Coordinates of N, CA and C in Angstrom, one line a residue:
S1 N 0.8 -1.2 0.0 CA 0.0 0.0 0.0 C 0.9 1.2 0.0
I2 N 0.3 2.4 -0.3 CA 1.0 3.6 -0.4 C 1.5 4.1 1.0
A3 N 0.7 3.9 2.0 CA 1.1 4.2 3.4 C 2.3 3.5 3.8
N4 N 2.5 2.3 3.4 CA 3.7 1.5 3.7 C 4.9 2.0 3.0
A5 N 4.7 2.6 1.8 CA 5.8 3.1 0.9 C 6.4 4.4 1.5
V6 N 5.6 5.1 2.2 CA 6.1 6.4 2.7 C 6.7 6.2 4.1
P7 N 7.9 6.7 4.3 CA 8.5 6.5 5.6 C 7.6 7.1 6.7
A8 N 7.7 6.5 7.9 CA 6.8 6.8 9.0 C 7.0 8.3 9.4
S9 N 8.2 8.8 9.2 CA 8.4 10.2 9.6 C 7.7 11.2 8.7
D10 N 7.4 10.8 7.4 CA 6.7 11.7 6.5 C 5.2 11.5 6.4
Q11 N 4.7 10.6 7.1 CA 3.2 10.4 7.1 C 2.5 11.5 7.8
F12 N 1.3 11.8 7.3 CA 0.4 12.8 7.9 C -0.1 12.3 9.2
H13 N -0.1 13.1 10.2 CA -0.7 12.7 11.5 C -1.5 13.9 12.0
P14 N -2.8 13.7 12.3 CA -3.7 14.8 12.7 C -3.1 15.6 13.9
A15 N -2.5 14.9 14.8 CA -2.0 15.6 16.0 C -0.9 16.6 15.6
L16 N -0.2 16.4 14.5 CA 0.9 17.3 14.1 C 0.4 18.6 13.4
V17 N -0.9 18.7 13.1 CA -1.5 19.8 12.4 C -1.8 20.9 13.5
P18 N -1.3 22.1 13.3 CA -1.6 23.1 14.3 C -3.1 23.4 14.3
S19 N -3.7 23.8 15.4 CA -5.1 24.0 15.6 C -5.6 25.1 14.7
Y20 N -4.8 26.2 14.4 CA -5.3 27.3 13.6 C -5.4 26.8 12.1
V21 N -4.5 25.9 11.7 CA -4.7 25.4 10.3 C -5.9 24.5 10.2
E22 N -6.2 23.7 11.3 CA -7.4 22.9 11.3 C -8.6 23.7 11.3
D23 N -8.6 24.8 12.0 CA -9.8 25.7 12.1 C -10.0 26.4 10.7
D24 N -8.9 26.7 10.0 CA -9.0 27.3 8.7 C -9.6 26.3 7.7
L25 N -9.1 25.0 7.8 CA -9.6 24.0 6.9 C -11.1 23.8 7.1
V26 N -11.5 23.7 8.4 CA -12.9 23.5 8.7 C -13.7 24.7 8.2
G27 N -13.2 25.9 8.4 CA -13.9 27.1 7.9 C -14.1 27.1 6.4
L28 N -13.0 26.7 5.7 CA -13.1 26.6 4.2 C -14.1 25.6 3.8
L29 N -14.1 24.4 4.4 CA -15.0 23.4 4.0 C -16.4 23.8 4.3
T30 N -16.6 24.5 5.5 CA -18.0 25.0 5.8 C -18.4 26.0 4.8
A31 N -17.5 26.9 4.5 CA -17.9 28.0 3.5 C -18.2 27.4 2.1
E32 N -17.4 26.4 1.7 CA -17.7 25.7 0.4 C -19.0 25.0 0.4
R33 N -19.3 24.3 1.5 CA -20.6 23.7 1.6 C -21.8 24.7 1.6
A34 N -21.6 25.8 2.3 CA -22.6 26.8 2.3 C -22.8 27.4 1.0
T35 N -21.7 27.6 0.2 CA -21.8 28.2 -1.1 C -22.5 27.2 -2.0
K36 N -22.2 25.9 -2.0 CA -22.9 24.9 -2.8 C -24.3 24.9 -2.4
R37 N -24.7 24.9 -1.1 CA -26.1 24.9 -0.7 C -26.8 26.1 -1.2
A38 N -26.1 27.3 -1.2 CA -26.8 28.5 -1.7 C -27.0 28.4 -3.2
H39 N -26.0 27.9 -3.9 CA -26.2 27.7 -5.4 C -27.3 26.8 -5.7
Q40 N -27.4 25.7 -4.9 CA -28.5 24.7 -5.1 C -29.9 25.4 -4.8
Q41 N -29.9 26.2 -3.7 CA -31.2 26.9 -3.4 C -31.5 27.9 -4.5
D42 N -30.5 28.5 -5.1 CA -30.8 29.5 -6.1 C -31.4 28.8 -7.4
R43 N -30.8 27.6 -7.7 CA -31.3 26.8 -8.8 C -32.8 26.4 -8.5
E44 N -33.0 25.9 -7.3 CA -34.4 25.5 -7.0 C -35.3 26.7 -7.0
R45 N -34.9 27.8 -6.5 CA -35.8 29.0 -6.6 C -36.1 29.4 -8.1
G46 N -35.0 29.3 -8.9 CA -35.2 29.6 -10.3 C -36.2 28.6 -11.0
L47 N -36.0 27.4 -10.6 CA -36.9 26.4 -11.2 C -38.4 26.6 -10.7
F48 N -38.5 26.9 -9.4 CA -39.8 27.2 -8.8 C -40.4 28.4 -9.5
M49 N -39.7 29.5 -9.7 CA -40.2 30.7 -10.4 C -40.6 30.4 -11.8
R50 N -39.8 29.6 -12.5 CA -40.2 29.3 -13.9 C -41.5 28.5 -13.9
R51 N -41.6 27.5 -13.0 CA -42.8 26.8 -12.9 C -44.0 27.6 -12.6
M52 N -43.9 28.5 -11.6 CA -45.0 29.4 -11.2 C -45.4 30.3 -12.4
T53 N -44.4 30.8 -13.1 CA -44.7 31.7 -14.3 C -45.4 30.9 -15.3
R54 N -45.0 29.7 -15.6 CA -45.7 28.8 -16.6 C -47.1 28.5 -16.1
Y55 N -47.2 28.2 -14.8 CA -48.5 27.9 -14.2 C -49.5 29.1 -14.4
R56 N -49.0 30.3 -14.1 CA -49.9 31.5 -14.2 C -50.2 31.7 -15.7
E57 N -49.2 31.5 -16.6 CA -49.5 31.7 -18.0 C -50.5 30.7 -18.5
T58 N -50.4 29.5 -18.0 CA -51.4 28.5 -18.4 C -52.8 28.9 -18.0
W59 N -53.0 29.4 -16.8 CA -54.3 29.8 -16.3 C -54.8 31.0 -17.2
L60 N -53.9 32.0 -17.5 CA -54.3 33.1 -18.3 C -54.6 32.7 -19.7
H61 N -53.9 31.7 -20.2 CA -54.3 31.2 -21.6 C -55.6 30.4 -21.6
T62 N -55.9 29.7 -20.5 CA -57.1 29.0 -20.4 C -58.3 29.9 -20.2
F63 N -58.1 31.0 -19.5 CA -59.2 32.0 -19.2 C -58.8 33.3 -19.7
P64 N -58.8 33.5 -21.1 CA -58.3 34.8 -21.6 C -59.3 35.9 -21.3
E65 N -60.5 35.6 -20.9 CA -61.5 36.7 -20.6 C -61.2 37.4 -19.3
I66 N -60.3 36.8 -18.5 CA -59.9 37.4 -17.3 C -58.9 38.5 -17.5
G67 N -58.1 38.4 -18.6 CA -57.1 39.3 -18.8 C -55.9 39.1 -17.9
T68 N -55.4 40.2 -17.4 CA -54.2 40.1 -16.5 C -54.6 40.5 -15.1
D69 N -55.9 40.5 -14.8 CA -56.4 40.9 -13.4 C -56.1 39.8 -12.4
A70 N -55.1 40.1 -11.6 CA -54.5 39.1 -10.6 C -55.6 38.8 -9.6
D71 N -56.4 39.7 -9.2 CA -57.5 39.5 -8.2 C -58.5 38.5 -8.7
L72 N -58.9 38.7 -10.0 CA -59.9 37.7 -10.5 C -59.3 36.3 -10.6
L73 N -58.1 36.3 -11.0 CA -57.4 35.0 -11.1 C -57.3 34.3 -9.7
R74 N -56.9 35.1 -8.7 CA -56.8 34.6 -7.4 C -58.1 34.0 -6.9
I75 N -59.2 34.7 -7.1 CA -60.5 34.3 -6.7 C -60.9 33.0 -7.4
L76 N -60.7 33.0 -8.7 CA -61.1 31.9 -9.5 C -60.3 30.6 -9.1
R77 N -59.0 30.8 -8.8 CA -58.2 29.6 -8.4 C -58.7 29.1 -7.0
M78 N -59.0 30.1 -6.1 CA -59.5 29.7 -4.8 C -60.9 28.9 -4.9
L79 N -61.8 29.4 -5.8 CA -63.0 28.7 -6.0 C -62.8 27.4 -6.7
S80 N -61.8 27.3 -7.5 CA -61.5 26.0 -8.2 C -61.0 25.0 -7.2
I81 N -60.2 25.4 -6.2 CA -59.8 24.4 -5.2 C -61.0 23.9 -4.4
A82 N -61.9 24.8 -4.1 CA -63.1 24.4 -3.3 C -63.9 23.4 -4.2
A83 N -64.1 23.8 -5.5 CA -64.9 22.9 -6.3 C -64.3 21.6 -6.5
L84 N -63.0 21.5 -6.7 CA -62.3 20.2 -6.9 C -62.4 19.4 -5.7
N85 N -62.5 20.0 -4.5 CA -62.6 19.2 -3.2 C -64.1 19.0 -2.9
N86 N -65.0 19.3 -3.8 CA -66.4 19.2 -3.6 C -66.9 19.9 -2.3
E87 N -66.4 21.1 -2.2 CA -66.8 22.0 -1.1 C -67.5 23.2 -1.6
L88 N -68.4 23.7 -0.8 CA -69.1 25.0 -1.1 C -68.4 26.1 -0.3
I89 N -68.2 27.2 -0.9 CA -67.6 28.3 -0.2 C -68.5 29.6 -0.4
D90 N -68.7 30.3 0.7 CA -69.5 31.5 0.6 C -68.7 32.7 0.4
I91 N -69.4 33.8 0.2 CA -68.7 35.1 -0.1 C -67.8 35.5 1.0
K92 N -68.3 35.4 2.2 CA -67.5 35.8 3.4 C -66.2 35.0 3.5
S93 N -66.3 33.7 3.3 CA -65.1 32.9 3.4 C -64.1 33.2 2.2
T94 N -64.7 33.6 1.1 CA -63.9 33.9 -0.1 C -63.1 35.2 0.3
T95 N -63.7 36.2 0.9 CA -63.1 37.4 1.3 C -61.9 37.1 2.3
A96 N -62.2 36.2 3.2 CA -61.1 35.9 4.2 C -59.9 35.1 3.5
F97 N -60.2 34.2 2.6 CA -59.2 33.4 2.0 C -58.3 34.3 1.1
V98 N -59.0 35.1 0.3 CA -58.3 35.9 -0.7 C -57.5 37.1 -0.1
G99 N -58.0 37.6 1.0 CA -57.3 38.7 1.6 C -57.5 40.0 1.0
L100 N -58.6 40.2 0.4 CA -59.0 41.5 -0.2 C -60.2 42.1 0.6
P101 N -60.4 43.4 0.4 CA -61.5 44.0 1.1 C -62.8 43.5 0.6
P102 N -63.9 43.4 1.4 CA -65.1 42.8 1.0 C -65.7 43.5 -0.3
A103 N -65.6 44.8 -0.4 CA -66.1 45.5 -1.5 C -65.4 45.1 -2.8
T104 N -64.1 44.9 -2.7 CA -63.4 44.5 -3.9 C -63.8 43.0 -4.3
V105 N -63.9 42.2 -3.3 CA -64.3 40.8 -3.6 C -65.7 40.7 -4.2
S106 N -66.6 41.5 -3.7 CA -67.9 41.6 -4.3 C -67.9 42.0 -5.7
R107 N -67.1 43.1 -6.0 CA -67.0 43.6 -7.3 C -66.4 42.6 -8.3
K108 N -65.4 41.9 -7.8 CA -64.7 40.9 -8.6 C -65.6 39.7 -8.9
I109 N -66.4 39.3 -7.9 CA -67.3 38.2 -8.0 C -68.4 38.5 -9.1
N110 N -68.8 39.8 -9.0 CA -69.8 40.2 -10.1 C -69.2 40.2 -11.5
Q111 N -67.9 40.5 -11.6 CA -67.2 40.4 -12.9 C -67.2 39.0 -13.3
L112 N -66.8 38.0 -12.4 CA -66.8 36.6 -12.8 C -68.1 36.1 -13.2
M113 N -69.2 36.6 -12.5 CA -70.6 36.2 -12.9 C -70.9 36.8 -14.3
Q114 N -70.5 38.0 -14.6 CA -70.8 38.6 -15.9 C -70.1 37.8 -17.0
L115 N -68.9 37.3 -16.7 CA -68.1 36.5 -17.6 C -68.7 35.1 -17.8
G116 N -69.6 34.7 -16.9 CA -70.2 33.4 -17.0 C -69.4 32.3 -16.4
L117 N -68.5 32.7 -15.5 CA -67.6 31.6 -15.0 C -68.1 31.1 -13.6
V118 N -68.8 32.0 -12.9 CA -69.3 31.7 -11.5 C -70.8 32.0 -11.4
S119 N -71.4 31.2 -10.6 CA -72.8 31.5 -10.2 C -73.0 31.5 -8.7
K120 N -74.1 32.1 -8.3 CA -74.4 32.0 -6.8 C -75.4 31.0 -6.6
K121 N -75.3 30.3 -5.4 CA -76.2 29.3 -5.0 C -76.7 29.6 -3.6
P122 N -78.0 29.8 -3.4 CA -78.4 30.1 -2.0 C -78.3 28.9 -1.0
D123 N -78.1 29.3 0.2 CA -78.1 28.3 1.3 C -79.6 28.1 1.7
Y124 N -80.1 26.9 1.6 CA -81.5 26.7 2.0 C -81.7 26.7 3.5
L125 N -80.7 26.5 4.3 CA -80.9 26.5 5.7 C -80.7 28.0 6.3
D126 N -79.8 28.7 5.7 CA -79.6 30.1 6.2 C -79.7 31.0 4.9
R127 N -80.8 31.7 4.8 CA -81.1 32.5 3.6 C -80.1 33.7 3.5
R128 N -79.4 34.0 4.5 CA -78.4 35.1 4.4 C -77.2 34.7 3.8
R129 N -76.9 33.4 3.7 CA -75.6 32.9 3.2 C -75.8 32.6 1.7
V130 N -74.9 32.9 0.9 CA -74.9 32.6 -0.6 C -73.5 32.0 -0.9
Y131 N -73.6 30.8 -1.6 CA -72.4 30.1 -2.0 C -72.0 30.5 -3.4
L132 N -70.7 30.4 -3.7 CA -70.2 30.7 -5.0 C -69.9 29.3 -5.6
V133 N -70.3 29.1 -6.8 CA -70.1 27.8 -7.5 C -69.6 28.1 -8.9
L134 N -68.6 27.3 -9.3 CA -68.1 27.4 -10.7 C -69.1 26.7 -11.6
N135 N -69.3 27.3 -12.7 CA -70.2 26.6 -13.7 C -69.5 25.4 -14.2
D136 N -70.3 24.5 -14.8 CA -69.8 23.2 -15.3 C -68.7 23.4 -16.3
S137 N -68.9 24.3 -17.3 CA -67.9 24.6 -18.3 C -66.6 25.1 -17.7
T138 N -66.8 26.0 -16.7 CA -65.6 26.6 -16.0 C -64.8 25.5 -15.3
L139 N -65.5 24.6 -14.6 CA -64.9 23.5 -13.9 C -64.1 22.6 -14.9
E140 N -64.7 22.3 -16.0 CA -64.0 21.5 -17.0 C -62.8 22.2 -17.5
R141 N -62.8 23.5 -17.7 CA -61.7 24.3 -18.2 C -60.6 24.3 -17.1
V142 N -61.0 24.3 -15.8 CA -60.1 24.3 -14.7 C -59.3 22.9 -14.7
R143 N -60.1 21.9 -14.9 CA -59.4 20.5 -14.9 C -58.4 20.4 -16.0
K144 N -58.8 20.9 -17.2 CA -57.8 20.9 -18.3 C -56.6 21.7 -18.0
C145 N -56.8 22.9 -17.4 CA -55.7 23.8 -17.1 C -54.7 23.1 -16.1
I146 N -55.3 22.4 -15.1 CA -54.5 21.7 -14.1 C -53.7 20.6 -14.8
D147 N -54.4 19.9 -15.7 CA -53.7 18.8 -16.4 C -52.6 19.3 -17.2
Q148 N -52.8 20.4 -17.9 CA -51.7 21.1 -18.7 C -50.5 21.4 -17.8
C149 N -50.8 22.0 -16.6 CA -49.8 22.4 -15.6 C -49.0 21.2 -15.2
L150 N -49.7 20.1 -14.9 CA -49.0 18.9 -14.4 C -48.2 18.2 -15.5
M151 N -48.7 18.3 -16.7 CA -47.9 17.7 -17.9 C -46.7 18.5 -18.1
S152 N -46.7 19.8 -18.0 CA -45.6 20.7 -18.2 C -44.5 20.4 -17.2
I153 N -44.9 20.1 -15.9 CA -44.0 19.8 -14.9 C -43.4 18.4 -15.2
K154 N -44.2 17.4 -15.6 CA -43.6 16.1 -15.9 C -42.7 16.1 -17.0
M155 N -42.9 17.0 -18.0 CA -42.0 17.0 -19.2 C -40.7 17.8 -18.9
E156 N -40.7 18.5 -17.9 CA -39.5 19.4 -17.6 C -38.5 18.5 -16.9
P157 N -37.2 18.7 -17.3 CA -36.2 18.0 -16.6 C -36.0 18.6 -15.2
F158 N -35.7 17.8 -14.2 CA -35.6 18.3 -12.8 C -34.6 19.4 -12.6
F159 N -33.5 19.2 -13.3 CA -32.4 20.2 -13.1 C -32.2 21.0 -14.4
M160 N -32.5 22.3 -14.3 CA -32.3 23.1 -15.4 C -31.2 24.2 -15.0
A161 N -30.1 24.2 -15.8 CA -29.1 25.2 -15.5 C -29.4 26.6 -16.0

């Protein structure tokens, strides 16, 4: 073996390394690992941002009537989640989930209704409560949109430089 070929006096022994050199080596290795981790996180962030941009573009392509109104898109996506989980959601809950003022949510819901994407359904037990429901055609478009998003993620290589 190589260790046997080197005279005992020339072999490396950890006890012979001064502590300041050892601290420097540990510091360098730690800094190198931190740099690699930061680069990996940057790549993952970049990949995440590309996916989110593609996801948003897919939604806007599927629902061109919304235009670039981020609030309409946010409400539509939130209603889509509820619909896909077979849940009913009322206007008050929509306001809480979306994080917009009630007047803005009401105005945006009216816009979605005028576009024919959403309808209101009364609560038969509590007449004051009104549920928001995606129309059948809207729900079908949502399913296709989600399928497109999933397909684009499956087709994408995991690591993109």
